[in-house]
CSV table of C-alpha atoms and ligand atoms in Angstrom, one decimal:
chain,number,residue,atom,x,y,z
A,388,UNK,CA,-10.2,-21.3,-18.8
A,389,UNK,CA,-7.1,-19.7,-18.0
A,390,UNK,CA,-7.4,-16.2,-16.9
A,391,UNK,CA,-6.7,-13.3,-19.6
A,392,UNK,CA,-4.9,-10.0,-17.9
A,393,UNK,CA,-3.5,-7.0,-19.5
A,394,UNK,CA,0.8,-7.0,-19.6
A,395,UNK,CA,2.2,-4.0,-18.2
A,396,UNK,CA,5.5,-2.9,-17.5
A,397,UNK,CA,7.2,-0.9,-14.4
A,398,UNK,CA,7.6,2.1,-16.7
A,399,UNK,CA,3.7,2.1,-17.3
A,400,UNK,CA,3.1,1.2,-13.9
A,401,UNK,CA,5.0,4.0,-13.0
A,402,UNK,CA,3.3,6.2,-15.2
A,403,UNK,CA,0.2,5.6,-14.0
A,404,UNK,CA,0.8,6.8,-10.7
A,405,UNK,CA,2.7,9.9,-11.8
A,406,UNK,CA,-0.4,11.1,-13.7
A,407,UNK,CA,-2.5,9.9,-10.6
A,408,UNK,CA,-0.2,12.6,-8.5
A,409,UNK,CA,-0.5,15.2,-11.0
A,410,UNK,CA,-4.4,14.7,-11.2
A,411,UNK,CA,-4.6,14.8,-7.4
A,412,UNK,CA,-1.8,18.0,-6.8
A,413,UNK,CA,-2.7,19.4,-3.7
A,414,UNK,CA,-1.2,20.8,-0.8
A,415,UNK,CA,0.5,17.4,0.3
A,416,UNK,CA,1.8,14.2,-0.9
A,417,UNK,CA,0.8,11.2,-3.1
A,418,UNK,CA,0.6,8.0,-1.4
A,419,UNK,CA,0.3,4.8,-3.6
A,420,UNK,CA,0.2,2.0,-0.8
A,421,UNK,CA,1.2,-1.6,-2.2
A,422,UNK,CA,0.3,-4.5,0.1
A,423,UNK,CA,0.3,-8.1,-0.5
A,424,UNK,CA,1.5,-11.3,1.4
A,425,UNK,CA,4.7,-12.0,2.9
A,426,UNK,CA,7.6,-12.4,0.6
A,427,UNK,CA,5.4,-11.5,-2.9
A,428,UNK,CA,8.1,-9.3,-3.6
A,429,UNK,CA,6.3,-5.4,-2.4
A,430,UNK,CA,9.1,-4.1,-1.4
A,431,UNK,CA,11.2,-5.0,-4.7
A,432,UNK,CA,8.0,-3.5,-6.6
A,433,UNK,CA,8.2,-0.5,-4.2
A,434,UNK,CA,11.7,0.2,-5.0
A,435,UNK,CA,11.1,-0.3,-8.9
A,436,UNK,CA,8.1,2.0,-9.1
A,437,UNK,CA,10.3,4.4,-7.4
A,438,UNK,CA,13.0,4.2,-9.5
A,439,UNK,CA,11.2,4.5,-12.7
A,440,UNK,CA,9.6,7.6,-11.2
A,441,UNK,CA,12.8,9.3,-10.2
A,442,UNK,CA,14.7,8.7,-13.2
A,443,UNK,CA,11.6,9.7,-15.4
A,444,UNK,CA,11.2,12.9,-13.6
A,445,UNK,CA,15.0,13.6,-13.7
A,446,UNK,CA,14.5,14.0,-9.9
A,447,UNK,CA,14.0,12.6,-6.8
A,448,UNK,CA,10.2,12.8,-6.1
A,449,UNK,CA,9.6,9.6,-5.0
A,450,UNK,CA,10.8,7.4,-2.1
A,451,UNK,CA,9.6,4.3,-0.4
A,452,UNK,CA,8.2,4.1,3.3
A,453,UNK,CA,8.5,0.5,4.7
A,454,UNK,CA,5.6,-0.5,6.8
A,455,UNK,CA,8.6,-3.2,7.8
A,456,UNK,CA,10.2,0.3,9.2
A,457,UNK,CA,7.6,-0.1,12.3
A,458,UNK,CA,8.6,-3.7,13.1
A,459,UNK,CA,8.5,-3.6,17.2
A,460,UNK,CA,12.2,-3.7,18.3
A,461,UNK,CA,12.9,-7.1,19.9
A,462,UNK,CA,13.2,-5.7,23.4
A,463,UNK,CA,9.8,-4.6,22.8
A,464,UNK,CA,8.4,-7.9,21.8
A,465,UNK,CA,9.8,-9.7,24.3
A,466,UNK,CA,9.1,-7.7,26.9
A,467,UNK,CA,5.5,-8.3,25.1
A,468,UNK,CA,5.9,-12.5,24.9
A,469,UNK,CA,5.4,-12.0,20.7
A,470,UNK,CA,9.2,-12.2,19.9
A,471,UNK,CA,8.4,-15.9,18.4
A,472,UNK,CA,5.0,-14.6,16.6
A,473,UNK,CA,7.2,-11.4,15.4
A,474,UNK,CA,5.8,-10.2,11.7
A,475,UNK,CA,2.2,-11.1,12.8
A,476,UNK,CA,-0.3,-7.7,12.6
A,477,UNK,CA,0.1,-6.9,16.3
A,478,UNK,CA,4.0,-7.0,16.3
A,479,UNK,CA,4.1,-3.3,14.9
A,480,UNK,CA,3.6,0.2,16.4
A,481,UNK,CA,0.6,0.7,14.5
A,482,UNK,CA,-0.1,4.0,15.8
A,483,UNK,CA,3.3,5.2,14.6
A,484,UNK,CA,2.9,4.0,11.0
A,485,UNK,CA,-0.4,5.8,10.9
A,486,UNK,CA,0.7,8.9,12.6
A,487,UNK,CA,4.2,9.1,10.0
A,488,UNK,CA,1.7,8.5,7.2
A,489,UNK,CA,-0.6,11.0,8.0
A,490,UNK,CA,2.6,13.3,8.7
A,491,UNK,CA,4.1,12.5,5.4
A,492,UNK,CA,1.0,13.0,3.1
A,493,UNK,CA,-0.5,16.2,4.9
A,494,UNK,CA,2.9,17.7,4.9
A,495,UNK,CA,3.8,20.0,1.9
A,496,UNK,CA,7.6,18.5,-0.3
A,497,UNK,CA,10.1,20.5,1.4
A,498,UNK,CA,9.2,19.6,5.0
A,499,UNK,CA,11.5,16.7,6.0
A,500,UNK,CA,9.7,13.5,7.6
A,501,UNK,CA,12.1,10.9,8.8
A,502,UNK,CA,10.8,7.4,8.4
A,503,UNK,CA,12.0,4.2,9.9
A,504,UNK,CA,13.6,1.2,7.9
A,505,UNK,CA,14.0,-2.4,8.8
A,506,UNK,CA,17.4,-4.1,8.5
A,507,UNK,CA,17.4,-7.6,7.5
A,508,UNK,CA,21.1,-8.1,9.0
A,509,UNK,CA,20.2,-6.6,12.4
A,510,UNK,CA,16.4,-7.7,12.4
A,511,UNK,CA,15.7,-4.4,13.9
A,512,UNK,CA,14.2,-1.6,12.6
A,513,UNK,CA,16.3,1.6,11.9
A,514,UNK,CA,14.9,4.7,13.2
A,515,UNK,CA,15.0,7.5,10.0
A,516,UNK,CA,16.3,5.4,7.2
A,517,UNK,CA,14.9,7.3,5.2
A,518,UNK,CA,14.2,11.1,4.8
A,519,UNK,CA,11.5,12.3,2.5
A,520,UNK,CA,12.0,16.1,2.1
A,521,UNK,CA,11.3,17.4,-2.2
A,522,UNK,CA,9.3,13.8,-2.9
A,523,UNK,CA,5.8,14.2,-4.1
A,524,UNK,CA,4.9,11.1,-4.1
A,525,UNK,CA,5.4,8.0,-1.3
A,526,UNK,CA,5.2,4.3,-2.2
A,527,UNK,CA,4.2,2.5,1.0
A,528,UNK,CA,5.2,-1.0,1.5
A,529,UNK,CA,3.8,-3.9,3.4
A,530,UNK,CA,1.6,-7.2,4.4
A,531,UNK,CA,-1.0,-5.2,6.1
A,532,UNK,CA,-2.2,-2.5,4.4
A,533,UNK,CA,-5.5,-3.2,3.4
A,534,UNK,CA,-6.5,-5.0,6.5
A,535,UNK,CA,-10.0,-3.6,7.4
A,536,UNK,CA,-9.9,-4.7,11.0
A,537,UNK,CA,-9.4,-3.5,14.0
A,538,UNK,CA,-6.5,-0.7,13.9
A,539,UNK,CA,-5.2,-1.8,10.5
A,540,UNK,CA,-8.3,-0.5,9.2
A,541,UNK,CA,-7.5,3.2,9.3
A,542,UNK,CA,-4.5,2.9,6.8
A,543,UNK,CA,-6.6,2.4,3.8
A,544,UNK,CA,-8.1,6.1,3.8
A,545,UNK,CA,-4.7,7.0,3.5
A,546,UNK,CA,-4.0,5.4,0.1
A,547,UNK,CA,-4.5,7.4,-2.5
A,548,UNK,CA,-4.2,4.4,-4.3
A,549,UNK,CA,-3.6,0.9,-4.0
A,550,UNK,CA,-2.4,-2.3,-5.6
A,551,UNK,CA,-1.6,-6.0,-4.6
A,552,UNK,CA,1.6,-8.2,-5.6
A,553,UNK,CA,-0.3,-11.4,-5.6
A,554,UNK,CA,1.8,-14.3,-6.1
A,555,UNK,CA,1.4,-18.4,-5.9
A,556,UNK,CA,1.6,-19.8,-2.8
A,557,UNK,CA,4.1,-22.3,-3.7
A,558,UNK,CA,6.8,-19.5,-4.9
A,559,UNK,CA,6.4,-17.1,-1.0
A,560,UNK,CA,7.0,-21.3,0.4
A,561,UNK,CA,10.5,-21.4,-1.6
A,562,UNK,CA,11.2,-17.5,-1.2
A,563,UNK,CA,10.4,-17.3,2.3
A,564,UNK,CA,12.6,-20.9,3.6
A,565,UNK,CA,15.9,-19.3,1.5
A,566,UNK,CA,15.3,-15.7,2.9
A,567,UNK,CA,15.2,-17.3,7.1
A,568,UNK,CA,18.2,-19.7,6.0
A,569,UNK,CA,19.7,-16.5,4.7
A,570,UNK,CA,19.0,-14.7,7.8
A,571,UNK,CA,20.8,-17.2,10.0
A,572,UNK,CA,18.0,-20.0,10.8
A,573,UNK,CA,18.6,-23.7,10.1
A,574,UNK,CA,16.7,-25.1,7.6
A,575,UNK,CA,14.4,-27.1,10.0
A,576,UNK,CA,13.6,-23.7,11.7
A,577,UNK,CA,13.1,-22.1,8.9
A,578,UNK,CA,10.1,-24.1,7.7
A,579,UNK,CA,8.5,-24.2,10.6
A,580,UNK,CA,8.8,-20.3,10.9
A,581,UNK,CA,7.1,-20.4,7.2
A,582,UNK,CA,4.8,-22.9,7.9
A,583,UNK,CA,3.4,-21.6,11.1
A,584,UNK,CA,3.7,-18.1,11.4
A,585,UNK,CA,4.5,-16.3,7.4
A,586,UNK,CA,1.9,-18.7,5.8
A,587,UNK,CA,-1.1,-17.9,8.4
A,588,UNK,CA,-0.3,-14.0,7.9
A,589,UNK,CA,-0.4,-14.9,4.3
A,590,UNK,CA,-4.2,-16.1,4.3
A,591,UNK,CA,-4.9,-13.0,6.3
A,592,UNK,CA,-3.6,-10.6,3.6
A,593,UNK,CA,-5.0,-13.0,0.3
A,594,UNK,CA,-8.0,-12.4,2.1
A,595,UNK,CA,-7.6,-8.1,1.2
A,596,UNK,CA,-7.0,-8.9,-2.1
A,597,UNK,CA,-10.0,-7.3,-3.8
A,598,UNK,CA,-10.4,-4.2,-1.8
A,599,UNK,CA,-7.4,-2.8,-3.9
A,600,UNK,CA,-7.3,-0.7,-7.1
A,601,UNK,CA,-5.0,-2.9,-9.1
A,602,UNK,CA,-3.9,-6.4,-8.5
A,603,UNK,CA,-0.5,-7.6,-10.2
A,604,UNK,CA,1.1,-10.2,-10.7
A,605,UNK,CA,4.7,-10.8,-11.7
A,606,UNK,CA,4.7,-12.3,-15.6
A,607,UNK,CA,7.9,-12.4,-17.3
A,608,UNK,CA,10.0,-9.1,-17.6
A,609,UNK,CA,6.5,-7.0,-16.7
A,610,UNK,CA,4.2,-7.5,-13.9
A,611,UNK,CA,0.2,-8.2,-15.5
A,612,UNK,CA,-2.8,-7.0,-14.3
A,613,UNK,CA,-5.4,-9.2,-12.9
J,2135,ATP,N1,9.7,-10.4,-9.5
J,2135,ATP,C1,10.5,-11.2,-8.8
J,2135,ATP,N2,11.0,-12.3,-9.4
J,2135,ATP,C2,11.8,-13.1,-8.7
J,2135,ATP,N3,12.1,-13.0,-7.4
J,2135,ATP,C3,11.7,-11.9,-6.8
J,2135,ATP,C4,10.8,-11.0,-7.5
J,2135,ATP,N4,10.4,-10.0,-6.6
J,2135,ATP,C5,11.0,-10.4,-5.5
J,2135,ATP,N5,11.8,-11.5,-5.6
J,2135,ATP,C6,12.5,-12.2,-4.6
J,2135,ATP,O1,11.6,-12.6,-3.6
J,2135,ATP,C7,12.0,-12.4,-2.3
J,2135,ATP,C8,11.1,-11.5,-1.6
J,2135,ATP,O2,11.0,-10.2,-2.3
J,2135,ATP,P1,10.7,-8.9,-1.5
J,2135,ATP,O3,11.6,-8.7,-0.3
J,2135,ATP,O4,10.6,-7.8,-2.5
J,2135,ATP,O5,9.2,-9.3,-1.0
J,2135,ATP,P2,8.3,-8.6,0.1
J,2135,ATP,O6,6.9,-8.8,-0.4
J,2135,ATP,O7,8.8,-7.3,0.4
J,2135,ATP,O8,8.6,-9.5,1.4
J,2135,ATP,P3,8.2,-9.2,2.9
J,2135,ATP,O9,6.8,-9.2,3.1
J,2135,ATP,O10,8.8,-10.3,3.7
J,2135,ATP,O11,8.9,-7.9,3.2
J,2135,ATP,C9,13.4,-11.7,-2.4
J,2135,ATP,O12,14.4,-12.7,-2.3
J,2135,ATP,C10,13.4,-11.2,-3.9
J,2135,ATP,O13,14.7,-11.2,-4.4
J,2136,MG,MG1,9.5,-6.4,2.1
């Protein structure tokens, strides 16, 4: 039987969360953490969650905080030997996501916490590519979020609350070959990248799926809720 799920679009998805923040108005900010596997499409979720938010509010109290932003630089992860297995879940400065998390939700709107990109043309990541300063609420971004090992684990307190972007396997295959090809790989290195490295982080994420609060899915012009 195929599975029935409640359609939903980014404005109600959005709306959700804003109510969430005002339920939860305290001293600090919101953070809704979205997680999922490799090229599900977070960060295009991320940026339309935060849009609806702005433009609803007339303001901008929302802004996205890559985990992507805490990439190792390359130096780093060469020095390291992981510059082939870069992306994996020891490839980032955990400790610094956590740390700019915690900084970012204890502190109160009006204190300004600087938060690192990642740039796709330079494949490195960008220190403060972001500032958050009046935003109430943060929409963190990335594979790992609801890992529950090791030093993964400690991010999930940290959600106030959290979805996952599932999508087929079949459709991060096709999204992830044309984004390496993009990004300067041959075709031939780029499924081997996918087939070696973004798939096997894939089955570690899939495998987080039902810790979170919501799972989505993309469906048509809306997302639906498994
Ligand atoms: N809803 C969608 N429909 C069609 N294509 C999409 C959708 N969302 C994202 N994409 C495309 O899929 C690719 C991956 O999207 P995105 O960068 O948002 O994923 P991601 O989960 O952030 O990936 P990564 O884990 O690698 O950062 C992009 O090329 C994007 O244009
Ligand atoms: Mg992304």
């Amino acid at each position: 039987m195929a599975r029935t799920g409640v359609e939903t679009s980014l404005t109600e998805l959005a709306a959700r969360i804003a109510a969430a923040a005002d339920r939860a108005r305290g001293s600090g900010r919101f953070v809704l953490g979205i997680a999922g596997p490799p090229g599900a499409g977070k960060s295009t979720l991320a940026r339309g969650v935060r849009d609806e938010l702005n433009i609803h509010a007339g303001a901008r109290i929302a802004e996205v905080a890559p985990m992507d932003g805490f990439h190792l630089t390359n130096d780093r992860l060469r020095e390291a030997g992981k510059l082939a297995r870069k992306g994996e879940p020891d490839t980032f400065d955990i400790a610094g996501y956590l740390a700019t998390l915690r900084r970012v939700r204890e502190t109160a709107p009006g204190q300004q916490v600087p938060w690192p990109t990642y740039s796709r043309e330079l494949h490195e990541p960008v220190p403060g590519g972001v500032v958050f300063d009046q935003h109430t609420i943060v929409v963190t971004e990335g594979n790992y979020l609801l890992l529950d090992t090791g030093e993964w684990a400690a991010v999930r307190p940290l959600l106030d609350q959290s979805w996952y972007l599932d999508v087929p396997r079949p459709i991060i295959e096709k999204r992830l070959v044309r984004r390496h090809i993009r990004g300067g790989r041959t075709a031939a290195d780029a499924k081997t990248k996918v087939e070696h490295s973004d798939l096997s982080n894939a089955r570690l994420v899939e495998r987080t799926r039902f810790t979170a609060d919501l799972v989505l899915r993309k469906s048509g012009r809306g997302y639906r809720i498994d």
